[in-house]
mmCIF file of C-alpha atoms in Angstrom:
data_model
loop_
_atom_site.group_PDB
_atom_site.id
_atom_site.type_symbol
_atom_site.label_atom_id
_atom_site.label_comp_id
_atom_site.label_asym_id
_atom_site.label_seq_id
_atom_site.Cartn_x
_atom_site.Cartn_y
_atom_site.Cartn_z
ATOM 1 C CA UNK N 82 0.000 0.000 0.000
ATOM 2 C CA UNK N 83 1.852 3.069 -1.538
ATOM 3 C CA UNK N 84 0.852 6.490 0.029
ATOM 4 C CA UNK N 85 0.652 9.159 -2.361
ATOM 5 C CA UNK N 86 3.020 12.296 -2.832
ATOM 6 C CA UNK N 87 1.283 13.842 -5.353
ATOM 7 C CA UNK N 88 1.324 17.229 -3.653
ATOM 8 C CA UNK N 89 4.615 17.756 -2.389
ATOM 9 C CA UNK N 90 5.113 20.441 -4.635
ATOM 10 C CA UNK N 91 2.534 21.808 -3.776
ATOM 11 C CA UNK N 92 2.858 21.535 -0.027
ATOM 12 C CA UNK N 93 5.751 22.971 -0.048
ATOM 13 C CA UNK N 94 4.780 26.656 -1.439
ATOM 14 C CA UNK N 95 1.283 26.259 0.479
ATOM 15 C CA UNK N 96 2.421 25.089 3.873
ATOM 16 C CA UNK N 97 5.548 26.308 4.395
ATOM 17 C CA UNK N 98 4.439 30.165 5.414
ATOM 18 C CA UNK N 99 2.531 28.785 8.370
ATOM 19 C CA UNK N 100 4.996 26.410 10.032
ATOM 20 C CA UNK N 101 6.223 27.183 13.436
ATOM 21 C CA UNK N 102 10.192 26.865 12.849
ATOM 22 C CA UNK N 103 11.137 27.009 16.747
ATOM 23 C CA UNK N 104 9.390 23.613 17.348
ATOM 24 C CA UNK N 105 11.495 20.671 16.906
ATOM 25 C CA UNK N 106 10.843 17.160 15.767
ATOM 26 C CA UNK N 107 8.455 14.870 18.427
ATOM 27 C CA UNK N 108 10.711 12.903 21.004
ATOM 28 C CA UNK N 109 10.781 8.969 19.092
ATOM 29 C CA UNK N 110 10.432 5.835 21.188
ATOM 30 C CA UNK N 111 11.143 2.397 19.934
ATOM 31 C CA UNK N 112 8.409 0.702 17.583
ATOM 32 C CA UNK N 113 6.768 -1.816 19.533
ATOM 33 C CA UNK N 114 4.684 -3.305 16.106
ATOM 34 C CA UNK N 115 6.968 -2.715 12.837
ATOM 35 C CA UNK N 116 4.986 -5.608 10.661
ATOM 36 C CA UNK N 117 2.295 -4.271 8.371
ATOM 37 C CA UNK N 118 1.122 -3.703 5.157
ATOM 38 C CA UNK N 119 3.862 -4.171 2.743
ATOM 39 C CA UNK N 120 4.364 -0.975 0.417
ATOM 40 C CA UNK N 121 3.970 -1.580 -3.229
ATOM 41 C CA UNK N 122 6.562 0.104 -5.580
ATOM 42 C CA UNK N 123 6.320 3.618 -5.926
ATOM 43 C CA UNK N 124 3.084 5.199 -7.479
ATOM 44 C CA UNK N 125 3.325 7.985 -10.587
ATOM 45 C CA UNK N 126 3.453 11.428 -9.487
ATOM 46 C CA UNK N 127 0.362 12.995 -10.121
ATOM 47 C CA UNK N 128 0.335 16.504 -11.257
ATOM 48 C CA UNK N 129 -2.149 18.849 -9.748
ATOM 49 C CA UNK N 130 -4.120 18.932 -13.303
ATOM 50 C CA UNK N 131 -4.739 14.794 -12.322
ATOM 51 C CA UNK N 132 -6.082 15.402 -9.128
ATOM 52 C CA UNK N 133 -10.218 14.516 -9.480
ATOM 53 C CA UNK N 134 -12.328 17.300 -8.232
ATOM 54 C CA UNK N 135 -14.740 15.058 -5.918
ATOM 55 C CA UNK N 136 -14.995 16.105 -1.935
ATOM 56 C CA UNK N 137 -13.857 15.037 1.563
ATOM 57 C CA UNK N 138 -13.705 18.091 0.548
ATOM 58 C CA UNK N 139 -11.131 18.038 -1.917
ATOM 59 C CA UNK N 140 -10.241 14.651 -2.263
ATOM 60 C CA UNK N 141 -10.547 11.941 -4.788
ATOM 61 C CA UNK N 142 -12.776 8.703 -4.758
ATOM 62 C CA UNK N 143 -10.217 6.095 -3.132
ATOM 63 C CA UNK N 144 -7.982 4.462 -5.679
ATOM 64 C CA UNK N 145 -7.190 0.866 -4.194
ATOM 65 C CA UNK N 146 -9.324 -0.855 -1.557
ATOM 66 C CA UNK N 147 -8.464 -0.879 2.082
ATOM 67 C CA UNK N 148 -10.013 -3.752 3.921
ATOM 68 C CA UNK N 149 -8.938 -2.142 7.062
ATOM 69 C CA UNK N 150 -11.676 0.688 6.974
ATOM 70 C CA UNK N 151 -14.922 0.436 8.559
ATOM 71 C CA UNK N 152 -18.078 2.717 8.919
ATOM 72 C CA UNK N 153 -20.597 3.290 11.415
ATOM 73 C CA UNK N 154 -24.093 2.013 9.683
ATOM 74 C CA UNK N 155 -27.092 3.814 11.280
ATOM 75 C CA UNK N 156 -30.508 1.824 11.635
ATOM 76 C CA UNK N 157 -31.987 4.056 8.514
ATOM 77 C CA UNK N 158 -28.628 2.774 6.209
ATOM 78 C CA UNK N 159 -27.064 6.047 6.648
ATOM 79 C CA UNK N 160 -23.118 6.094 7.219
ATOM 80 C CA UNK N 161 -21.863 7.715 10.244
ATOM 81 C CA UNK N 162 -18.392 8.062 11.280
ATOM 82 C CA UNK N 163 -15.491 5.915 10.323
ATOM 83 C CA UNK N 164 -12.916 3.550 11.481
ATOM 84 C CA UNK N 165 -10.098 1.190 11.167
ATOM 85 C CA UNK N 166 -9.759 -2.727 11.684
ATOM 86 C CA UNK N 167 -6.701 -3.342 13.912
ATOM 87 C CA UNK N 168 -7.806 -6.905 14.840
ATOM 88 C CA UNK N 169 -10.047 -9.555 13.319
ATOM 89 C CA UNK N 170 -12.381 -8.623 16.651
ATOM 90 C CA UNK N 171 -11.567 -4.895 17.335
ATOM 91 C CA UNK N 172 -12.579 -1.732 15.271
ATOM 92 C CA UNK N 173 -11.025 1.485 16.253
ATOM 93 C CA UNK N 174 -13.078 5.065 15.738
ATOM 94 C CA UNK N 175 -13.283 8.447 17.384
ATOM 95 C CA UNK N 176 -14.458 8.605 21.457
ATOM 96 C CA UNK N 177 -16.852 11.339 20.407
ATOM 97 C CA UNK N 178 -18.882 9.183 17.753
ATOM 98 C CA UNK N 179 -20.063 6.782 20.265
ATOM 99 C CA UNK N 180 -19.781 8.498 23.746
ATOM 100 C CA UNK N 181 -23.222 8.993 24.960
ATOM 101 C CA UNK N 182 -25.621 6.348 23.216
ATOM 102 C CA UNK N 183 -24.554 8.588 20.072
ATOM 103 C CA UNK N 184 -23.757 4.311 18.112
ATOM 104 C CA UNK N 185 -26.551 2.480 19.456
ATOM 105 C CA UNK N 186 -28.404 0.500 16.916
ATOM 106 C CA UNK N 187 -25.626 1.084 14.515
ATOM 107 C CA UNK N 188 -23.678 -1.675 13.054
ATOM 108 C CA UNK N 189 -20.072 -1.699 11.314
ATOM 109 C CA UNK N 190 -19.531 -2.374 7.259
ATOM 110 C CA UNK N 191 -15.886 -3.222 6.971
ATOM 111 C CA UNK N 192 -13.301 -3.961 4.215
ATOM 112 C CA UNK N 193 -15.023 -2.022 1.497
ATOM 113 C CA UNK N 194 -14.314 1.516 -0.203
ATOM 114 C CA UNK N 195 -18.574 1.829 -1.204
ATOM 115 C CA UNK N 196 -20.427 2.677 2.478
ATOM 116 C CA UNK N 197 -23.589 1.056 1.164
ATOM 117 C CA UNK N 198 -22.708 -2.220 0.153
ATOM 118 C CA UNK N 199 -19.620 -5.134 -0.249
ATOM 119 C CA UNK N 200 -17.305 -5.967 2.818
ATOM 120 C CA UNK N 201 -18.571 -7.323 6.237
ATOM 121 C CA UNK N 202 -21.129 -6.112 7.545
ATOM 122 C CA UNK N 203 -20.841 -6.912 11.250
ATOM 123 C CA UNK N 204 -22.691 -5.829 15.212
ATOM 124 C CA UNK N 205 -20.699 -4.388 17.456
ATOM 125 C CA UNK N 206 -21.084 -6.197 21.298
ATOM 126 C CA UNK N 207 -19.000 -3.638 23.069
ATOM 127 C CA UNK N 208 -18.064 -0.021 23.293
ATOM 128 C CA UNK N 209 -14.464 1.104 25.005
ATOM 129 C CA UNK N 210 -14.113 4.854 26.024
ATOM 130 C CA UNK N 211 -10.770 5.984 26.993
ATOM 131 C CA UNK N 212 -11.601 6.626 30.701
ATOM 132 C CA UNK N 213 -9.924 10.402 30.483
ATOM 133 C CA UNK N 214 -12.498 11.583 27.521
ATOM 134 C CA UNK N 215 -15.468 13.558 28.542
ATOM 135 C CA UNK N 216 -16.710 15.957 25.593
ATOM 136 C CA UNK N 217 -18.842 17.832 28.358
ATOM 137 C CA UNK N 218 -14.782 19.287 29.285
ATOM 138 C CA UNK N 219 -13.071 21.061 27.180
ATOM 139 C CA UNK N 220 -9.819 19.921 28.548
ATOM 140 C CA UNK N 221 -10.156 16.522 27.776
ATOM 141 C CA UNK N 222 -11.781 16.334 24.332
ATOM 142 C CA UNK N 223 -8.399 15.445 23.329
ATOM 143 C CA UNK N 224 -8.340 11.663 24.426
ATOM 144 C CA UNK N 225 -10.883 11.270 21.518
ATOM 145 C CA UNK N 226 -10.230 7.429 20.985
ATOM 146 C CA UNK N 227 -12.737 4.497 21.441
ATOM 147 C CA UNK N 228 -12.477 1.053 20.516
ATOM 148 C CA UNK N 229 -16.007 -1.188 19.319
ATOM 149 C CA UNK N 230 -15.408 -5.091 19.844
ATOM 150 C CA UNK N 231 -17.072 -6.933 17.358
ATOM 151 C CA UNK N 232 -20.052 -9.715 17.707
ATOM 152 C CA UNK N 233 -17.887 -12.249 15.343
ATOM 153 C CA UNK N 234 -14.396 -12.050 13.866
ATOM 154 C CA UNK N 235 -14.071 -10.562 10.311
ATOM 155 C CA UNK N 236 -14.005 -13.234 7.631
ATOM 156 C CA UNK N 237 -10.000 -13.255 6.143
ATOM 157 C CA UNK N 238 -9.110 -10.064 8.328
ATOM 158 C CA UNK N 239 -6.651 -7.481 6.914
ATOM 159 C CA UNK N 240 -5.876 -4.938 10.229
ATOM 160 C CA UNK N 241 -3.738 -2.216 9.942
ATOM 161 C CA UNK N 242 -0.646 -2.067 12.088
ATOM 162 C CA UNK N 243 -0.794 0.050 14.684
ATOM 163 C CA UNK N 244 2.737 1.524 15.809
ATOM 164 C CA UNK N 245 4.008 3.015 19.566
ATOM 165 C CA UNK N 246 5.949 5.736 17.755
ATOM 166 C CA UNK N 247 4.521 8.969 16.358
ATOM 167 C CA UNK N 248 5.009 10.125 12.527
ATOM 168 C CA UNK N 249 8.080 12.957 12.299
ATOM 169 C CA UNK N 250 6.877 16.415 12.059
ATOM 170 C CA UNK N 251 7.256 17.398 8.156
ATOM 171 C CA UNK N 252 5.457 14.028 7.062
ATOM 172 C CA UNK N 253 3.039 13.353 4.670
ATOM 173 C CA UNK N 254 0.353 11.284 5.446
ATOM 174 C CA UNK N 255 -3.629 9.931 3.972
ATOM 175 C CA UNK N 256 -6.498 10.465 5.093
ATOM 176 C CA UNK N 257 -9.507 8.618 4.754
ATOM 177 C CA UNK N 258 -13.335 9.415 5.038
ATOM 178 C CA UNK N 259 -17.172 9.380 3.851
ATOM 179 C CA UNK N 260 -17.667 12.467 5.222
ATOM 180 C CA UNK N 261 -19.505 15.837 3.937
ATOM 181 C CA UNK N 262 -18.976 16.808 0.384
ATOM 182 C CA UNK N 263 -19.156 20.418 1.152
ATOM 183 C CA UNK N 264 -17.600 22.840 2.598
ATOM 184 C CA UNK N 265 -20.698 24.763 4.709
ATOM 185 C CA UNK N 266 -21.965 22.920 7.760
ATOM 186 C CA UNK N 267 -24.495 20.878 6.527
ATOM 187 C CA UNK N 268 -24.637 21.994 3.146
ATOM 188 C CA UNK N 269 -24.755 18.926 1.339
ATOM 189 C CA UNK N 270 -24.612 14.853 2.207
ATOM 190 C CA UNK N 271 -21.369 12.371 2.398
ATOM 191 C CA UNK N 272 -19.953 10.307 0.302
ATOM 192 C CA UNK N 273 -20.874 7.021 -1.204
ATOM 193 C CA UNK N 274 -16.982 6.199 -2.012
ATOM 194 C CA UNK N 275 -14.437 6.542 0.442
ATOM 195 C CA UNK N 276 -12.079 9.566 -0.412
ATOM 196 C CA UNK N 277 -8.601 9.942 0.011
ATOM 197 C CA UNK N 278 -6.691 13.542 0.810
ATOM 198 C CA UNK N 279 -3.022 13.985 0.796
ATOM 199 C CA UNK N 280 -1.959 15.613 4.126
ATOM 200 C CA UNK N 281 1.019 16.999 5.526
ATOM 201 C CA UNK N 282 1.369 15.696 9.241
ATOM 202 C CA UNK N 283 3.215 18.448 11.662
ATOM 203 C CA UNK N 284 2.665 19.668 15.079
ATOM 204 C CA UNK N 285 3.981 22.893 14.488
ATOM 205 C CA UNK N 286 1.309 23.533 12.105
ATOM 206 C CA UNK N 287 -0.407 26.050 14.810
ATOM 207 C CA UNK N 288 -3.418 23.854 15.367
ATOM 208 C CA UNK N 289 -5.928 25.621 18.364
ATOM 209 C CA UNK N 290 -9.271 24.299 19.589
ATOM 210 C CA UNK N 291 -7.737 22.776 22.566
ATOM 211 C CA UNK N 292 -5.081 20.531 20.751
ATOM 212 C CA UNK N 293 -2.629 18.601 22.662
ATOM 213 C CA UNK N 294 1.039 17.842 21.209
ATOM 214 C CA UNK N 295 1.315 14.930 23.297
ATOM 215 C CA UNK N 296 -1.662 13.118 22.379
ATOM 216 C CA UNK N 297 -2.975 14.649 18.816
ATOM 217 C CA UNK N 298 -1.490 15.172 15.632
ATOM 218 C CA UNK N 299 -1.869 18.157 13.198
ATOM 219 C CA UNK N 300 -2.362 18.376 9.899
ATOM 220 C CA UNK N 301 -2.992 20.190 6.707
ATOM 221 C CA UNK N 302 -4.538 19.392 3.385
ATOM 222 C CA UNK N 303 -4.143 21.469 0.748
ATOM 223 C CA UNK N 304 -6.104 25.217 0.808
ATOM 224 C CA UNK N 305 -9.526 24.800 0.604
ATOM 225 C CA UNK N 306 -9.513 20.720 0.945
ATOM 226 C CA UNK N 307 -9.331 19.077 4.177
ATOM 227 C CA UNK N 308 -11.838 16.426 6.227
ATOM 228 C CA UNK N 309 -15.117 17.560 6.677
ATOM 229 C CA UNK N 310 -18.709 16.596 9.025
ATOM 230 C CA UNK N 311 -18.610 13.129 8.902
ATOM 231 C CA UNK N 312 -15.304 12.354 8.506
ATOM 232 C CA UNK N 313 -14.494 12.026 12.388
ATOM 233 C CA UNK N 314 -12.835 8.264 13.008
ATOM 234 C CA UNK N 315 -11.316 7.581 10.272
ATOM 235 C CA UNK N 316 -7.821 7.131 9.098
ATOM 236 C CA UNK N 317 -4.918 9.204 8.872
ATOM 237 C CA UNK N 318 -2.295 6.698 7.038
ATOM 238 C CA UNK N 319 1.869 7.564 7.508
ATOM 239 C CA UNK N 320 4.572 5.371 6.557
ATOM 240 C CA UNK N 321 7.956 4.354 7.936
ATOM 241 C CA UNK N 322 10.070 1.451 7.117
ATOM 242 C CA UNK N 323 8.307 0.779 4.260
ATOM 243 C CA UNK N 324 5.057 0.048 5.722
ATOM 244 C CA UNK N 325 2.117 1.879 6.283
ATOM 245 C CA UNK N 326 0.379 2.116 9.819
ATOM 246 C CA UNK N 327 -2.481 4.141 11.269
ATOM 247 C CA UNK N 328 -0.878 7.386 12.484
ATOM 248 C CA UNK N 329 -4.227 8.978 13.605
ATOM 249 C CA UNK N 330 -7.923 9.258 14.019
ATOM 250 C CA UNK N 331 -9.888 12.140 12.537
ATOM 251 C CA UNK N 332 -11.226 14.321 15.640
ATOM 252 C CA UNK N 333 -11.835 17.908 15.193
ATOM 253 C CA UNK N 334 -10.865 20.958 13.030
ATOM 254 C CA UNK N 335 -7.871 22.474 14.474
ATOM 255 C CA UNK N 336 -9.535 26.362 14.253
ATOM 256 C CA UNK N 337 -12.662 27.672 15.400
ATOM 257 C CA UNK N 338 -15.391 29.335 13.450
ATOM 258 C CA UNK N 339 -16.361 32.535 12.767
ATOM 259 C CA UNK N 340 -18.591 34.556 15.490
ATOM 260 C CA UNK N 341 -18.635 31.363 17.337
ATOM 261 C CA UNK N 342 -20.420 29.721 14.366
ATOM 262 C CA UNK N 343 -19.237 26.126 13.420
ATOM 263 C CA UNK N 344 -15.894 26.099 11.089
ATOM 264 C CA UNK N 345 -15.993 25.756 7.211
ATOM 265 C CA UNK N 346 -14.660 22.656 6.136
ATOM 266 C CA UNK N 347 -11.106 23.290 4.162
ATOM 267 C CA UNK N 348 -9.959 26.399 5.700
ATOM 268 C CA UNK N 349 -7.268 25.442 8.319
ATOM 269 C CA UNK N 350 -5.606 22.725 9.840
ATOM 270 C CA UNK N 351 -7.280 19.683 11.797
ATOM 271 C CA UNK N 352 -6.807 17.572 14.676
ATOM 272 C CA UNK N 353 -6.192 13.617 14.330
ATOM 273 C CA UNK N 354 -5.695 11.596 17.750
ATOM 274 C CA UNK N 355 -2.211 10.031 18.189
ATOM 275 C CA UNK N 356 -2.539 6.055 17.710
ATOM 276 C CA UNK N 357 1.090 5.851 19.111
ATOM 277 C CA UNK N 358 -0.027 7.920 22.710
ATOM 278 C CA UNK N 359 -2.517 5.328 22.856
ATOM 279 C CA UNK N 360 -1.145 2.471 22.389
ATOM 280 C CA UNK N 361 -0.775 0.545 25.558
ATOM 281 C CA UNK N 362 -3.879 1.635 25.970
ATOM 282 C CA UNK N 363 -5.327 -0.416 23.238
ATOM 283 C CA UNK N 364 -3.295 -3.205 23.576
ATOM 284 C CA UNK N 365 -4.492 -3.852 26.901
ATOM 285 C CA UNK N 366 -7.973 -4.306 25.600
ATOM 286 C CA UNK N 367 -7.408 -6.101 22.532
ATOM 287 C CA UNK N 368 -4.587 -8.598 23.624
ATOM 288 C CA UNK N 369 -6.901 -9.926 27.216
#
């Protein structure tokens, strides 16, 4: 699984005015998981003129599968928020897409890129919080991390790996999602293809809305793309080693609206959780 640089270039013009140069790199600890999905040999660079108009907002309809992701299924066949197979038995999403009865009667599709049909579609038994997130605080919206154990194993499971290191500032990354196709808070539906949007993964990227360097990542799509209302849970794909792990979770746009009005999609940075901050954490429910 090859993660796209299509917008380096581009990146580099864009991004580069907002960085915060007197932050350094992230502290590294030793990879506890390095196995994973083997990368394929390096995709063609794809010019901006290539890139296909569709939304996360701004992103393209996904071009290989990943049997890995996984969407919330309401009891009306509407998609909610997304997520990631990291075991046969365990789906990971955002905290704040299930805290409060916000899941029940959903179920989980997993291992296909259309959110109405293919893949498994599969009941969820059991709903993890991370004990420290409470959305009714400000202060601790950023543990935004839940895991949803599932009623039977997937069929020929393909997890992604999960790593106990962070990505390096100054890395790009993908992110996946069914979320609004719009920019204006609730403007227009989601997605019925996943989409994927290049991203440029660095905590000096000024993100605000409460955003915690230890435990979130930010990150920045090109201007006037980026995740959108609906997009919360899902993936945000790095590589290292030549494999490609989940870096993060899709939580929140990383700057607040205007007049205290909710934040147009594809204006500003966002806020992923940090898989690696959380990693004992989910290893201690998955591996019992």
């Amino acid at each position: 699984m090859r993660l796209r640089k299509s917008i380096a270039a581009l990146f580099a013009a864009a991004v580069a005015p907002v960085l915060i140069a007197t932050a350094g790199p992230a502290a590294a600890s030793e990879d506890v998981d390095t196995s994973g999905t083997p990368v394929a040999e390096a995709d063609t660079l794809i010019s901006d003129a290539d890139r296909v108009e569709t939304m996360v907002v701004g992103g393209r309809d996904a071009t290989q599968d990943y049997p890995f992701i996984a969407t919330l299924i309401r009891p009306d066949g509407s998609l909610g928020c997304s997520g990631s197979l990291i075991d046969e038995e365990w789906v990971v999403t955002a905290a704040h897409c299930v805290y409060g009865g916000r899941a029940d009667g959903n179920s989980l599709r997993v291992g296909s890129i259309n959110g109405h049909e293919g893949g498994t579609v599969v009941d969820f038994t059991e709903i993890v919080i991370h004990p420290d997130y409470d959305d009714s605080e400000v202060t601790r919206i950023d543990m935004d991390i839940a895991l949803l154990r599932l009623e039977s194993p997937v069929p020929d499971a393909q997890p992604i790996t999960l790593q106990a290191r962070r990505p390096a500032d100054d890395q790009y990354g993908l992110l996946l999602g069914w979320g609004q196709q719009c920019a204006e808070p609730g403007g227009c539906g989601q997605a019925d293809i996943l989409q994927e949007l290049d991203v440029l993964i660095d905590n000096r990227l000024g993100c605000e809305s409460g955003f915690n360097s230890e435990t979130e990542l930010c990150h920045v799509a090109a201007h006037g793309t980026g995740p959108c209302y609906g997009d919360s849970g899902g993936p945000v794909l790095a590589e290292r080693s030549g494999f490609t792990y989940l870096a993060g979770l899709t939580a929140r746009m990383g700057y607040p609206g205007v007049d205290g009005a909710s934040p147009i999609c594809g204006q500003g940075v966002t806020i992923a959780t940090d898989v690696s901050a959380h990693y004992s954490w989910i290893q201690s429910h998955i591996r019992v």
